[in-house]
Amino acid sequence: MFDWMAWTLPVAVFFICIVLMLIGMTMWEIKSPTTMRKGFLPLETTRGDRLFIGLLSAAYVNLIFVGVSGKLAQWFSLQGDPSIWISFVLSMALLLLILRKG
């Protein structure tokens, strides 16, 4: 069923984090409905908007990292490609920044 996806540990952790965030945000929304606010993003957003924008940003960070990891290995004379955990940490940090300050 899941043969089409390269299910490595980082990929599984990434998707588990997304599912847990969606569950947590749903429970938070039920308990405390959101209000519009403006942060550093150029529009007023709700928690759900910021989560969506953050998830898209996290996905793009991971895709860009996978795309340039071969070049990074060449530029820094590494034995192999850099660990995908680097992009996971970067993407989660970006997601948290957007959720908190966006």
C-alpha positions as semicolon CSV with decimal commas, in nm:
position;residue;x (nm);y (nm);z (nm)
1;M;0,000;0,000;0,000
2;F;0,278;0,245;0,086
3;D;0,532;0,109;-0,163
4;W;0,521;0,427;-0,371
5;M;0,684;0,627;-0,087
6;A;1,042;0,603;0,034
7;W;0,950;0,554;0,400
8;T;1,268;0,628;0,587
9;L;1,270;0,717;0,955
10;P;1,298;1,094;0,893
11;V;1,004;1,085;0,650
12;A;0,792;0,888;0,897
13;V;0,882;1,126;1,182
14;F;0,797;1,426;0,962
15;F;0,450;1,290;0,877
16;I;0,384;1,179;1,236
17;C;0,465;1,533;1,350
18;I;0,219;1,673;1,094
19;V;-0,058;1,440;1,211
20;L;0,009;1,524;1,577
21;M;0,005;1,896;1,497
22;L;-0,327;1,864;1,316
23;I;-0,480;1,676;1,609
24;G;-0,340;1,926;1,859
25;M;-0,456;2,227;1,657
26;T;-0,805;2,078;1,623
27;M;-0,835;2,025;1,998
28;W;-0,696;2,375;2,064
29;E;-0,945;2,527;1,819
30;I;-1,236;2,347;1,988
31;K;-1,122;2,461;2,333
32;S;-1,025;2,817;2,238
33;P;-1,152;2,954;1,903
34;T;-0,894;3,155;1,714
35;T;-0,896;3,525;1,630
36;M;-0,735;3,704;1,338
37;R;-0,398;3,864;1,409
38;K;-0,112;4,017;1,215
39;G;0,248;3,915;1,268
40;F;0,539;3,938;1,026
41;L;0,333;3,778;0,748
42;P;0,185;4,043;0,516
43;L;-0,176;3,949;0,599
44;E;-0,400;3,882;0,897
45;T;-0,406;3,512;0,976
46;T;-0,566;3,260;1,208
47;R;-0,382;2,972;1,375
48;G;-0,496;2,741;1,097
49;D;-0,370;2,979;0,829
50;R;-0,029;2,997;0,996
51;L;-0,018;2,617;1,030
52;F;-0,096;2,576;0,660
53;I;0,164;2,835;0,555
54;G;0,416;2,679;0,794
55;L;0,355;2,326;0,664
56;L;0,398;2,443;0,305
57;S;0,721;2,621;0,402
58;A;0,848;2,312;0,586
59;A;0,776;2,093;0,284
60;Y;0,963;2,332;0,054
61;V;1,262;2,346;0,289
62;N;1,279;1,965;0,282
63;L;1,244;1,951;-0,097
64;I;1,512;2,216;-0,149
65;F;1,746;2,037;0,091
66;V;1,699;1,705;-0,091
67;G;1,760;1,885;-0,421
68;V;2,084;2,052;-0,315
69;S;2,224;1,790;-0,076
70;G;2,442;1,640;-0,351
71;K;2,588;1,981;-0,428
72;L;2,644;2,046;-0,056
73;A;2,840;1,722;-0,035
74;Q;3,059;1,837;-0,324
75;W;3,106;2,193;-0,196
76;F;3,203;2,083;0,155
77;S;3,393;1,770;0,045
78;L;3,172;1,539;0,250
79;Q;3,193;1,160;0,231
80;G;2,821;1,137;0,151
81;D;2,510;1,350;0,133
82;P;2,427;1,548;0,448
83;S;2,173;1,394;0,684
84;I;1,809;1,462;0,610
85;W;1,768;1,529;0,984
86;I;1,925;1,870;0,916
87;S;1,638;1,969;0,689
88;F;1,388;1,823;0,936
89;V;1,522;2,042;1,217
90;L;1,535;2,349;0,989
91;S;1,183;2,293;0,861
92;M;1,038;2,241;1,210
93;A;1,215;2,555;1,334
94;L;1,067;2,752;1,043
95;L;0,724;2,604;1,113
96;L;0,743;2,703;1,481
97;L;0,858;3,054;1,387
98;I;0,563;3,101;1,151
99;L;0,317;2,959;1,405
100;R;0,447;3,179;1,685
101;K;0,538;3,508;1,516
102;G;0,367;3,490;1,174
